[in-house]
PDB file of C-alpha atoms in Angstrom:
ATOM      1  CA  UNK E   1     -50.955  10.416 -38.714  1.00 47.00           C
ATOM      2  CA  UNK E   2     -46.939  11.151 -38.794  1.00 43.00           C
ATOM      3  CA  UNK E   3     -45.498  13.641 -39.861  1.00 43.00           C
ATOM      4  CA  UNK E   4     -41.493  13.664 -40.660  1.00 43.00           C
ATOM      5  CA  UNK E   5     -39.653  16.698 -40.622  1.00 40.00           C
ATOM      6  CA  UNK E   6     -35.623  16.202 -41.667  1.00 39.00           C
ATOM      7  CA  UNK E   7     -33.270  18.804 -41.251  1.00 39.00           C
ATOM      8  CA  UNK E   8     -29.988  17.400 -43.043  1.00 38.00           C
ATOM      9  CA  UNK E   9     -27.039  19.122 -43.098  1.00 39.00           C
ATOM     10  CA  UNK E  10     -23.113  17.880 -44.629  1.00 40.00           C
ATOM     11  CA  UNK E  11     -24.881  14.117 -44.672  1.00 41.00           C
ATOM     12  CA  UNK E  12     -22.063  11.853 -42.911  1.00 42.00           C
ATOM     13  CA  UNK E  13     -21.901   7.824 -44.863  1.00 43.00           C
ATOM     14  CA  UNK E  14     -23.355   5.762 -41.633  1.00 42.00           C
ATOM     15  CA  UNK E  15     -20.074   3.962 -40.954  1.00 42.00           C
ATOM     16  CA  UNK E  16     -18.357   6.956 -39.970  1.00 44.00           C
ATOM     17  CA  UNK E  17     -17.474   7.977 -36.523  1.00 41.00           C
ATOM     18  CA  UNK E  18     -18.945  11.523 -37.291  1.00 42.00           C
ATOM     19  CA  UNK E  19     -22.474   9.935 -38.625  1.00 43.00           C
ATOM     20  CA  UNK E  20     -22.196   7.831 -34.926  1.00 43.00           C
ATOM     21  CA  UNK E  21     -21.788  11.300 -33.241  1.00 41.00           C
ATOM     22  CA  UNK E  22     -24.363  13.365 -35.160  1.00 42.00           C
ATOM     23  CA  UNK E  23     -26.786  10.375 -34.738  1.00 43.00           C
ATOM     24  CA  UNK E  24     -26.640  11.167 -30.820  1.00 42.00           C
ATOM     25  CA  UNK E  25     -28.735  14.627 -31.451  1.00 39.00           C
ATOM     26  CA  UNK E  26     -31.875  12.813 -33.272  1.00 44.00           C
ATOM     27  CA  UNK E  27     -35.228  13.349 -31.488  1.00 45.00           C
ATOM     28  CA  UNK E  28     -38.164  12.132 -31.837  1.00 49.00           C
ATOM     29  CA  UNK E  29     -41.370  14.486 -30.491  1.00 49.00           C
ATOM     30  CA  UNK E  30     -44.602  13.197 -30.042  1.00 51.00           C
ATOM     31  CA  UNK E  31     -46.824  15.998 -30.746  1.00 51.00           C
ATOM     32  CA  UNK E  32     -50.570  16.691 -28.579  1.00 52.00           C
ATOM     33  CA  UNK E  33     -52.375  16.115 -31.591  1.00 55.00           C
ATOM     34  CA  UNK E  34     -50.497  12.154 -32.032  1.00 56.00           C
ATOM     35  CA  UNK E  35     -48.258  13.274 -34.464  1.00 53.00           C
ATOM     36  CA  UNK E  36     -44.676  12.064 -34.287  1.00 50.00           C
ATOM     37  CA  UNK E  37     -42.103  14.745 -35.214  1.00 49.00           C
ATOM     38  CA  UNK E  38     -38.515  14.001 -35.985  1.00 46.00           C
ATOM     39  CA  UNK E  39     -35.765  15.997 -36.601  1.00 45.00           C
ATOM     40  CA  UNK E  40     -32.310  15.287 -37.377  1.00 44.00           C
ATOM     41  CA  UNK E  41     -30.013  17.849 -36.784  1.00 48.00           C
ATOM     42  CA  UNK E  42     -26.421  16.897 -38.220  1.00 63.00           C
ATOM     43  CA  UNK E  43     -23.115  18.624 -38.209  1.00 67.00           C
ATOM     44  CA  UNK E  44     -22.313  20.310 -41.116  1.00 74.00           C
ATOM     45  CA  UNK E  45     -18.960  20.232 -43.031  1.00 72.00           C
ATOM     46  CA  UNK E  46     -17.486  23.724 -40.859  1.00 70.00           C
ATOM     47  CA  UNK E  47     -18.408  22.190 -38.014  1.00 67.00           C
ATOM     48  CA  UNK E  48     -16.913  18.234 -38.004  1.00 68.00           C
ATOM     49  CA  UNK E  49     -13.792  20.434 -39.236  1.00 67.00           C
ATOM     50  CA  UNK E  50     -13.600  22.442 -36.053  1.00 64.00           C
ATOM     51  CA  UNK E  51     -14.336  18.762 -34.355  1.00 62.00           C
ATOM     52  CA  UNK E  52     -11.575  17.060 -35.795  1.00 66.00           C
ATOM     53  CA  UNK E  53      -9.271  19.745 -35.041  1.00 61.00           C
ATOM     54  CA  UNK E  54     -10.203  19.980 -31.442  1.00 57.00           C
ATOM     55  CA  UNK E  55      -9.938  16.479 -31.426  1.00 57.00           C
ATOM     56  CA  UNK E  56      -6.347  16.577 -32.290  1.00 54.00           C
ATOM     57  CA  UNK E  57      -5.676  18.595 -29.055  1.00 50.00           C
ATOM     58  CA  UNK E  58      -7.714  16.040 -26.803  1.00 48.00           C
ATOM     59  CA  UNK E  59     -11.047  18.002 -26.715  1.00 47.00           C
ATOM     60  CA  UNK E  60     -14.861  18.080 -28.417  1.00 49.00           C
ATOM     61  CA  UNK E  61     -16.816  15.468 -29.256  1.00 48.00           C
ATOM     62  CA  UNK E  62     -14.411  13.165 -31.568  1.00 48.00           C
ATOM     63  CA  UNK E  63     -11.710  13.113 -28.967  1.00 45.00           C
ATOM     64  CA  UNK E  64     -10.662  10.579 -27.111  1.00 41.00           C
ATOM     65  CA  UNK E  65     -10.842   7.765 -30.614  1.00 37.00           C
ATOM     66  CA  UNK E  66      -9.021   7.822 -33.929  1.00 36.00           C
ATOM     67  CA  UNK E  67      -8.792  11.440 -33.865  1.00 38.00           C
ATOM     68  CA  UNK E  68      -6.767  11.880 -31.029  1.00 41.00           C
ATOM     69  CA  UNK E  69      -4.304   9.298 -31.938  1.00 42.00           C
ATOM     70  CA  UNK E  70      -1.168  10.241 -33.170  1.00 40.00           C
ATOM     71  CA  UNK E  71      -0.754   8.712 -37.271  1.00 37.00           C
ATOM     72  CA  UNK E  72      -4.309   7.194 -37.022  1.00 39.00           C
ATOM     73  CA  UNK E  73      -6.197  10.339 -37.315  1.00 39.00           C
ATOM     74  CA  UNK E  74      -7.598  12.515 -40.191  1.00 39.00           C
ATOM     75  CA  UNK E  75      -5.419  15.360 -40.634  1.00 45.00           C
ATOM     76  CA  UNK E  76      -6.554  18.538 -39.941  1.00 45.00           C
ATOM     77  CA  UNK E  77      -4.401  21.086 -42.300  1.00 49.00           C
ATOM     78  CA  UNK E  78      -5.457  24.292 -40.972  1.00 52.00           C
ATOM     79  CA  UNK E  79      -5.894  25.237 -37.366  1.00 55.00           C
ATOM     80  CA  UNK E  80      -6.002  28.358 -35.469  1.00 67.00           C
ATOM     81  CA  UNK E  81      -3.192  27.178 -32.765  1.00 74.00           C
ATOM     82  CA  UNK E  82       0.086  24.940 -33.066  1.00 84.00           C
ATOM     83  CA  UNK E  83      -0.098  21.758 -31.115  1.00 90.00           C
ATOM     84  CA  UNK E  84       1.945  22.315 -28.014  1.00 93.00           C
ATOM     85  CA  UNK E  85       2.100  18.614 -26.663  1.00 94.00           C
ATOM     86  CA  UNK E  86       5.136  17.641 -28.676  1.00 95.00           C
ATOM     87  CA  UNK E  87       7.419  20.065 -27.304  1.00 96.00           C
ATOM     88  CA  UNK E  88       5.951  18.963 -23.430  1.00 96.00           C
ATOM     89  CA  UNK E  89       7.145  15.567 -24.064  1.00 97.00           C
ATOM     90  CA  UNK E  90      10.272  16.328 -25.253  1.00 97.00           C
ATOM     91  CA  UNK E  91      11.303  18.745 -22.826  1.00 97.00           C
ATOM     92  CA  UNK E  92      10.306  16.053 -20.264  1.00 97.00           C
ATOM     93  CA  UNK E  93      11.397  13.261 -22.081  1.00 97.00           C
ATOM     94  CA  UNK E  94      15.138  14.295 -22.161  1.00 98.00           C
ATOM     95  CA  UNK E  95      15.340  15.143 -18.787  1.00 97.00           C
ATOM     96  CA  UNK E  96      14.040  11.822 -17.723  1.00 97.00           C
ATOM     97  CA  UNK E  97      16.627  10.751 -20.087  1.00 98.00           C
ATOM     98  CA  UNK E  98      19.779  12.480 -18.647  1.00 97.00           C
ATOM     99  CA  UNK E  99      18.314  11.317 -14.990  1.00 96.00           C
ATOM    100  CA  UNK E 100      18.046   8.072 -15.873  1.00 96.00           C
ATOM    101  CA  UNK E 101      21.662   7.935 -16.935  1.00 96.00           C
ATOM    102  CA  UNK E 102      23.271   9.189 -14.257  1.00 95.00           C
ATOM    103  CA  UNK E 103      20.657   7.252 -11.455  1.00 94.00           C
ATOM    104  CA  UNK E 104      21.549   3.858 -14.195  1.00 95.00           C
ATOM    105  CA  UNK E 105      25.659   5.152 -12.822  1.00 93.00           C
ATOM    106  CA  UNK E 106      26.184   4.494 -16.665  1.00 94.00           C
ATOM    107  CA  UNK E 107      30.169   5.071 -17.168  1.00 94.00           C
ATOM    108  CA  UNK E 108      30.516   5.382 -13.519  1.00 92.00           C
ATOM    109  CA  UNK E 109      28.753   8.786 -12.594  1.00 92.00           C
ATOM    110  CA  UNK E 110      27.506   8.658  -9.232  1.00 89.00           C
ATOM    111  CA  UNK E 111      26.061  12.195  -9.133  1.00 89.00           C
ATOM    112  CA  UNK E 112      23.506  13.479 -10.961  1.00 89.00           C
ATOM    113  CA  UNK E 113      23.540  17.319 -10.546  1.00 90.00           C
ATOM    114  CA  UNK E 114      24.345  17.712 -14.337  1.00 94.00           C
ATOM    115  CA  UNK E 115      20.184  17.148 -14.659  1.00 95.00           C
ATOM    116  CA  UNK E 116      19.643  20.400 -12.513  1.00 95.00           C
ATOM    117  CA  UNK E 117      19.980  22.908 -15.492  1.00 95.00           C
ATOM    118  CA  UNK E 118      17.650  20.323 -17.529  1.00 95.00           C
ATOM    119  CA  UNK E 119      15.270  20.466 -14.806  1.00 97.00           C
ATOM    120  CA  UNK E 120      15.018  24.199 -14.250  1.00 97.00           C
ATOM    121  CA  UNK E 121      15.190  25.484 -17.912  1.00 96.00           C
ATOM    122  CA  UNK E 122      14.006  22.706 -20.163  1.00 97.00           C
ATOM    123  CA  UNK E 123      12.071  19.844 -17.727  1.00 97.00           C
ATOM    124  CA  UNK E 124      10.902  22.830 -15.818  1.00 97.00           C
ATOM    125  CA  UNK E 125      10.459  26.337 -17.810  1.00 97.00           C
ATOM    126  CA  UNK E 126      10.019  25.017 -20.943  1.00 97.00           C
ATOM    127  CA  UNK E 127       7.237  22.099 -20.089  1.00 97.00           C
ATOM    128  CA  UNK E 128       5.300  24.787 -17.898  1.00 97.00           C
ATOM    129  CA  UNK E 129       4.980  27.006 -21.009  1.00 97.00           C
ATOM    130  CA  UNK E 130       4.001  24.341 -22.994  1.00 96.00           C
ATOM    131  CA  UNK E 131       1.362  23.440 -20.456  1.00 96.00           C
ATOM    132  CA  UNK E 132       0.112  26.823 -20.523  1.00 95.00           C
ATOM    133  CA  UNK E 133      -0.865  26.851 -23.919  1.00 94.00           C
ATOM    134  CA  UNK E 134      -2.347  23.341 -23.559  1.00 94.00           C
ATOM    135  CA  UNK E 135      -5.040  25.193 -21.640  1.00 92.00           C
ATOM    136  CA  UNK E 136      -5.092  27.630 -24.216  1.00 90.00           C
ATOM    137  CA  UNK E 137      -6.336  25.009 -26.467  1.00 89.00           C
ATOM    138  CA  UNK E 138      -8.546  23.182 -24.220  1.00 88.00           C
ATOM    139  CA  UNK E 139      -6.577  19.830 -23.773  1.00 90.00           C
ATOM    140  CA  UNK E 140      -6.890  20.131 -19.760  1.00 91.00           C
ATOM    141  CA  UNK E 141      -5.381  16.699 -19.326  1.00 91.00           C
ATOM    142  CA  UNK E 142      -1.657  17.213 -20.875  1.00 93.00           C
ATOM    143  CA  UNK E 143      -2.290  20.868 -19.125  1.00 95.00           C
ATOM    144  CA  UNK E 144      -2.595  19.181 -15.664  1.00 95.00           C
ATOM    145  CA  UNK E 145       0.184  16.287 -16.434  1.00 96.00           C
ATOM    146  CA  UNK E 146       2.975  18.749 -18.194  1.00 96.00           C
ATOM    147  CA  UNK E 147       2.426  21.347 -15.489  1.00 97.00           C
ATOM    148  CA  UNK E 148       2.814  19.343 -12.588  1.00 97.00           C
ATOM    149  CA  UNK E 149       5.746  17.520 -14.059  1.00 98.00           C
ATOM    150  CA  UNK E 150       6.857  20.769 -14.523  1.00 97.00           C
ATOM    151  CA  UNK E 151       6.385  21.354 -11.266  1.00 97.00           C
ATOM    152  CA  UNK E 152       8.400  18.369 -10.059  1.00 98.00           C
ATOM    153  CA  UNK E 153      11.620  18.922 -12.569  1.00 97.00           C
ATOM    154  CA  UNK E 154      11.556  22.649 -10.670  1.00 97.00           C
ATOM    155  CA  UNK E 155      11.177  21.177  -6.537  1.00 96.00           C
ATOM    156  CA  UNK E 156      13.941  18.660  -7.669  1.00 96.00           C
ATOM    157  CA  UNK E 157      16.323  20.617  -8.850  1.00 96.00           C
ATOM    158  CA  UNK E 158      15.515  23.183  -6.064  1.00 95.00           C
ATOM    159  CA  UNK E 159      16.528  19.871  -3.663  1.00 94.00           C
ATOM    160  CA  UNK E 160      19.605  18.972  -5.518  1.00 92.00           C
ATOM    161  CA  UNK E 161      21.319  22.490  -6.219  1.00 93.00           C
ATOM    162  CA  UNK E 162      23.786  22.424  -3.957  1.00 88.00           C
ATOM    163  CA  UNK E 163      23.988  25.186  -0.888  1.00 80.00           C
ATOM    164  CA  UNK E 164      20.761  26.546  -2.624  1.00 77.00           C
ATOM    165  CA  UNK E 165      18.282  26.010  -0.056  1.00 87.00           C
ATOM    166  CA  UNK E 166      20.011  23.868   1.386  1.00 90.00           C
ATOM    167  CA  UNK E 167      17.446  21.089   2.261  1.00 92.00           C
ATOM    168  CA  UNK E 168      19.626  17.777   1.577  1.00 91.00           C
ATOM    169  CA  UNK E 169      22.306  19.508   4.120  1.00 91.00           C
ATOM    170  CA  UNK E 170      19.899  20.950   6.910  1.00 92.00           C
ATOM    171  CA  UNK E 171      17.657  17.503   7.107  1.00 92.00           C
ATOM    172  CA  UNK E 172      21.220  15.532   7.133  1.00 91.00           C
ATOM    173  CA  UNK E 173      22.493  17.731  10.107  1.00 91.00           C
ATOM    174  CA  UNK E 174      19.009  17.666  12.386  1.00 93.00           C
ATOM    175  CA  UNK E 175      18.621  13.970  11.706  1.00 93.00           C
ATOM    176  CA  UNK E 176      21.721  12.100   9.956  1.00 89.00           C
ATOM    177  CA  UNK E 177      21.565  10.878   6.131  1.00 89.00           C
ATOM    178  CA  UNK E 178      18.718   8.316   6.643  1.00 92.00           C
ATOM    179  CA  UNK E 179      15.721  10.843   7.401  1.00 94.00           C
ATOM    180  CA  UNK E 180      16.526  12.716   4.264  1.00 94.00           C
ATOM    181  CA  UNK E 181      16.155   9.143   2.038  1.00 95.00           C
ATOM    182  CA  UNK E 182      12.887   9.027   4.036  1.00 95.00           C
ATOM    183  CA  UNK E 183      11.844  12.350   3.040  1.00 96.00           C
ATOM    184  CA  UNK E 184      12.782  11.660  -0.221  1.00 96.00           C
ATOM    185  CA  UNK E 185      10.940   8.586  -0.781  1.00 96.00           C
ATOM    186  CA  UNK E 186       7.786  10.002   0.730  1.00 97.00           C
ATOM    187  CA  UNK E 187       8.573  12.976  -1.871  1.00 97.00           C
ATOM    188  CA  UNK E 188       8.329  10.203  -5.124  1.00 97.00           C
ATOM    189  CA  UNK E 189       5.458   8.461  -3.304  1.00 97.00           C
ATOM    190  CA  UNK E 190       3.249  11.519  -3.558  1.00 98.00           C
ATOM    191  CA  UNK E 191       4.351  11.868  -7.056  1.00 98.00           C
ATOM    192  CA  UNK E 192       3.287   8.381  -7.173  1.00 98.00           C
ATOM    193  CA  UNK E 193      -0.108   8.780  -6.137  1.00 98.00           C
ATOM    194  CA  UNK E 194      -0.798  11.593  -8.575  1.00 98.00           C
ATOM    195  CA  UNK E 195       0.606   9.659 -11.477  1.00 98.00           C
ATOM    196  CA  UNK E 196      -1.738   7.058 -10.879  1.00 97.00           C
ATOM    197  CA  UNK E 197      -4.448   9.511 -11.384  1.00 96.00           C
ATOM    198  CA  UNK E 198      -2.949  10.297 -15.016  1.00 96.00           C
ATOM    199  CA  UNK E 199      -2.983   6.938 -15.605  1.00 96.00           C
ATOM    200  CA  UNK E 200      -6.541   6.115 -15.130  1.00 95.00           C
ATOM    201  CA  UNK E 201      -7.433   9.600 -17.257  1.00 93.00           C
ATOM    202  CA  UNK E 202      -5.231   8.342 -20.003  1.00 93.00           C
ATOM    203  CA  UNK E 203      -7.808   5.405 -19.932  1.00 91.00           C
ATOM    204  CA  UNK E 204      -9.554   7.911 -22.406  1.00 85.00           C
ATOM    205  CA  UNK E 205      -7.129   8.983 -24.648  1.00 82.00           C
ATOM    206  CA  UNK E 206      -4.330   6.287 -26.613  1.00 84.00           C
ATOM    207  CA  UNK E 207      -1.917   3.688 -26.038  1.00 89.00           C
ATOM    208  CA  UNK E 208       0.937   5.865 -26.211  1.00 89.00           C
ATOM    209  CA  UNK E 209      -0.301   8.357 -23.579  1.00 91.00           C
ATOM    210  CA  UNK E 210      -1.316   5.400 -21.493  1.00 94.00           C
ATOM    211  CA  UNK E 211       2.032   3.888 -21.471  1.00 95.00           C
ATOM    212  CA  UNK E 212       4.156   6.936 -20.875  1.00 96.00           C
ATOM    213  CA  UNK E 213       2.568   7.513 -17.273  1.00 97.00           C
ATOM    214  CA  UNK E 214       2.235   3.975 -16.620  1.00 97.00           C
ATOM    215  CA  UNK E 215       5.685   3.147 -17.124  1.00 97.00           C
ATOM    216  CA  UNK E 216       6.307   6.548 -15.479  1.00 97.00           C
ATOM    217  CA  UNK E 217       3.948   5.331 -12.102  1.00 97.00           C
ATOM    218  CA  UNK E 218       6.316   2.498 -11.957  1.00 98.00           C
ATOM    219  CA  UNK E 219       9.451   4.730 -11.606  1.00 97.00           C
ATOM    220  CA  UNK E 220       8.367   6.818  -8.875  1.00 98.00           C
ATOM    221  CA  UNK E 221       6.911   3.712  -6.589  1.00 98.00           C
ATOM    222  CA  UNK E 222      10.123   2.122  -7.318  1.00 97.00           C
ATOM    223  CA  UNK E 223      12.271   5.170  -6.620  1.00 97.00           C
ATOM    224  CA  UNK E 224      10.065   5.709  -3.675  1.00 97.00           C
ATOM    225  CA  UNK E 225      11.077   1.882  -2.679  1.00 97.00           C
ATOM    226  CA  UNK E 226      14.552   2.174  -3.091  1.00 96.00           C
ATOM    227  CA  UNK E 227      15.177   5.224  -0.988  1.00 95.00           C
ATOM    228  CA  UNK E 228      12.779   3.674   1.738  1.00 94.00           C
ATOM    229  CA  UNK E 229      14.501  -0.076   1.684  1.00 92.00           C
ATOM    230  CA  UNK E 230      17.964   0.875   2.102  1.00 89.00           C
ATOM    231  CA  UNK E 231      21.095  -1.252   1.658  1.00 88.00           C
ATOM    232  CA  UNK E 232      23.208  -2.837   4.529  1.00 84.00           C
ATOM    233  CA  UNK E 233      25.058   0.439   4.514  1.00 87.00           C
ATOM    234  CA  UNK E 234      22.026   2.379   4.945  1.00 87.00           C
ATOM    235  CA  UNK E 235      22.054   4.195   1.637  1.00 89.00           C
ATOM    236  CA  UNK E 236      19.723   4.181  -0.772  1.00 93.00           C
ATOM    237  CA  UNK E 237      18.440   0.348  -2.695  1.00 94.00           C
ATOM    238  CA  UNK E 238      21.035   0.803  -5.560  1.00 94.00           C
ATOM    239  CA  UNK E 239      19.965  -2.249  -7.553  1.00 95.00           C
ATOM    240  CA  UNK E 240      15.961  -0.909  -7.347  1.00 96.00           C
ATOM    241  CA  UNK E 241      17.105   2.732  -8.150  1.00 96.00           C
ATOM    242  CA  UNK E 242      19.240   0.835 -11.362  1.00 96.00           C
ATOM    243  CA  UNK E 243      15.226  -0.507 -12.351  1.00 97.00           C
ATOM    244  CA  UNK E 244      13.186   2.594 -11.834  1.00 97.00           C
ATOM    245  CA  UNK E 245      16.408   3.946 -14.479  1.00 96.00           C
ATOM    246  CA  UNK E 246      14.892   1.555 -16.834  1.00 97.00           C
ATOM    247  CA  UNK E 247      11.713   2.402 -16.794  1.00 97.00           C
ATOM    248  CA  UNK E 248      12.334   5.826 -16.920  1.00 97.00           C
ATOM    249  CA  UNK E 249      14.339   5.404 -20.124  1.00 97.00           C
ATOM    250  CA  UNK E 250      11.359   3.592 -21.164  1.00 97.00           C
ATOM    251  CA  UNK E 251       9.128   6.700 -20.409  1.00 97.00           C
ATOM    252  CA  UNK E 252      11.638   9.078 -22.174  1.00 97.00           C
ATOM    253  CA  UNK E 253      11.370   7.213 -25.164  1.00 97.00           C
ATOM    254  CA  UNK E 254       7.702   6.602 -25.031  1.00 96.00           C
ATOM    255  CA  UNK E 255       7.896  10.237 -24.856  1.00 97.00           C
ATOM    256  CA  UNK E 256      10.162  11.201 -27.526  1.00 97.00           C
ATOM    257  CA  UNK E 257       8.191   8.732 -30.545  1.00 95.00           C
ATOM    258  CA  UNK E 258       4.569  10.249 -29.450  1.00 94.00           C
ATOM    259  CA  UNK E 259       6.197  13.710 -29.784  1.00 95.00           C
ATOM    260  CA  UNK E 260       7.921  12.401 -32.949  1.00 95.00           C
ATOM    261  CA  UNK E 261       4.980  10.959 -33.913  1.00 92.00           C
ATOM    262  CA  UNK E 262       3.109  14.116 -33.609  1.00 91.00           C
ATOM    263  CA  UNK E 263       5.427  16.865 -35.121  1.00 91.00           C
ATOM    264  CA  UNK E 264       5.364  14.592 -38.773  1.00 90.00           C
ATOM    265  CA  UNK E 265       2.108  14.570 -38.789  1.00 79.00           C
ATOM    266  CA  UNK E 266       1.291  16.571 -41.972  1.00 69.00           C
ATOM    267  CA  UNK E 267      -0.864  19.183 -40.315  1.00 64.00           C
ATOM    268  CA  UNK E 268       2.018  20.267 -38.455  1.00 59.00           C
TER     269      UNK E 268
END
């Protein structure tokens, strides 16, 4: 004998993503006495709401599809907490932008120090905040990649501000220009190596996230190249500096439409 017991709650149509998800909690018991007892235990309408809006922010059990893409998603039109990823990839989006410029010697600028007050207030300050409430929400994946980027905009402009800390100046008058390129490059090839960790999260999450850290892998390995393989003059690889520019400006404006992308969406 069988008995069926069906607990049914904000019934999903089977196509949906949300009927795929609450299908993942069905049971069936077999009882002692050879009875077979299922139960279906669905989300209900309050919570695939909270779902989809976690979703949005890169966490709970719709994210990572649809949901967490920006313009392919449901909209969620209330949620408790603004979505603080848009104003991460902006700050770090121009700053990469301004860099990029100046390391591209666009209109013949040769130094970039005009990035160090992007890099400590808006590439630096601002991103850390905005990775700070990224936790707050739960999305620990932009929390980890817009803090640590944070992180870098701050240690380069610390290296760059001139008498500062002096580091460019003391490593230059121990060892001569060359050891500080060195340091350098080994500086972007650590930055390298954690990108590349991004990247294979990302795997997870969209196209656009993917293709912001992968274009933004290839900038640091190149920058990390072009500081290592110096010219005849023993300065820096000018021509592979000039391509990591272009792939930055790539990453900048990767950066700039996903934040775009996000701010008009209409739960915003």
């Amino acid at each position: 004998m069988s008995t069926n017991i069906t607990h049914t709650t904000g019934a999903l149509p089977a196509h949906s993503k949300e009927a795929g998800i609450t299908n993942d909690f069905n049971n069936n018991n077999n009882n002692n006495d050879g009875t077979t007892t299922t139960r279906s235990t669905e989300l209900s309408h309050e919570e695939h709401q909270v779902a989809k809006a976690a979703a949005k922010f890169g966490y709970g059990p719709l994210a990572h599809g649809n949901e967490a893409q920006p313009g392919a998603h449901t909209s969620v039109k209330t949620h408790k907490f603004g979505n603080p990823t848009p104003l991460g990839l902006s700050a770090f989006a121009l700053t990469a932008f301004v860099l990029s410029l100046c390391n591209f010697q666009t209109r013949g600028v040769l130094e970039p120090n005009i990035v160090i007050g992007l890099a400590f207030g808006y590439g630096g300050l601002v991103q850390l905040l905005a990775s700070m409430w990224e936790i707050a929400v739960g999305n620990t994946l932009c929390a980890t990649a817009l803090a640590s980027y944070a992180g870098f905009w701050i240690s380069l402009a610390i290296t760059l501000t001139p008498g500062g800390f002096a580091i460019i100046s003391t490593i230059e008058t121990a060892q001569g220009p060359g050891a500080f390129y060195d340091s350098f490059a080994f500086f972007f090839f650590g930055w390298f190596i954690f990108t590349t960790f991004v990247v294979v999260a990302t795997l997870r999450s969209n196209l656009a996230f993917f293709f912001i850290f992968f274009s933004l892998d290839l900038v640091f390995l190149l920058l990390g190249i072009g500081y290592l393989h110096r010219d005849a003059k023993g300065g820096p690889n000018i021509s592979i500096i000039k391509a990591a520019s272009l792939f930055s400006l790539l990453t900048a404006f990767a950066a700039w439409y996903t934040a775009v992308a996000l701010l008009l969406d209409e739960s915003n």
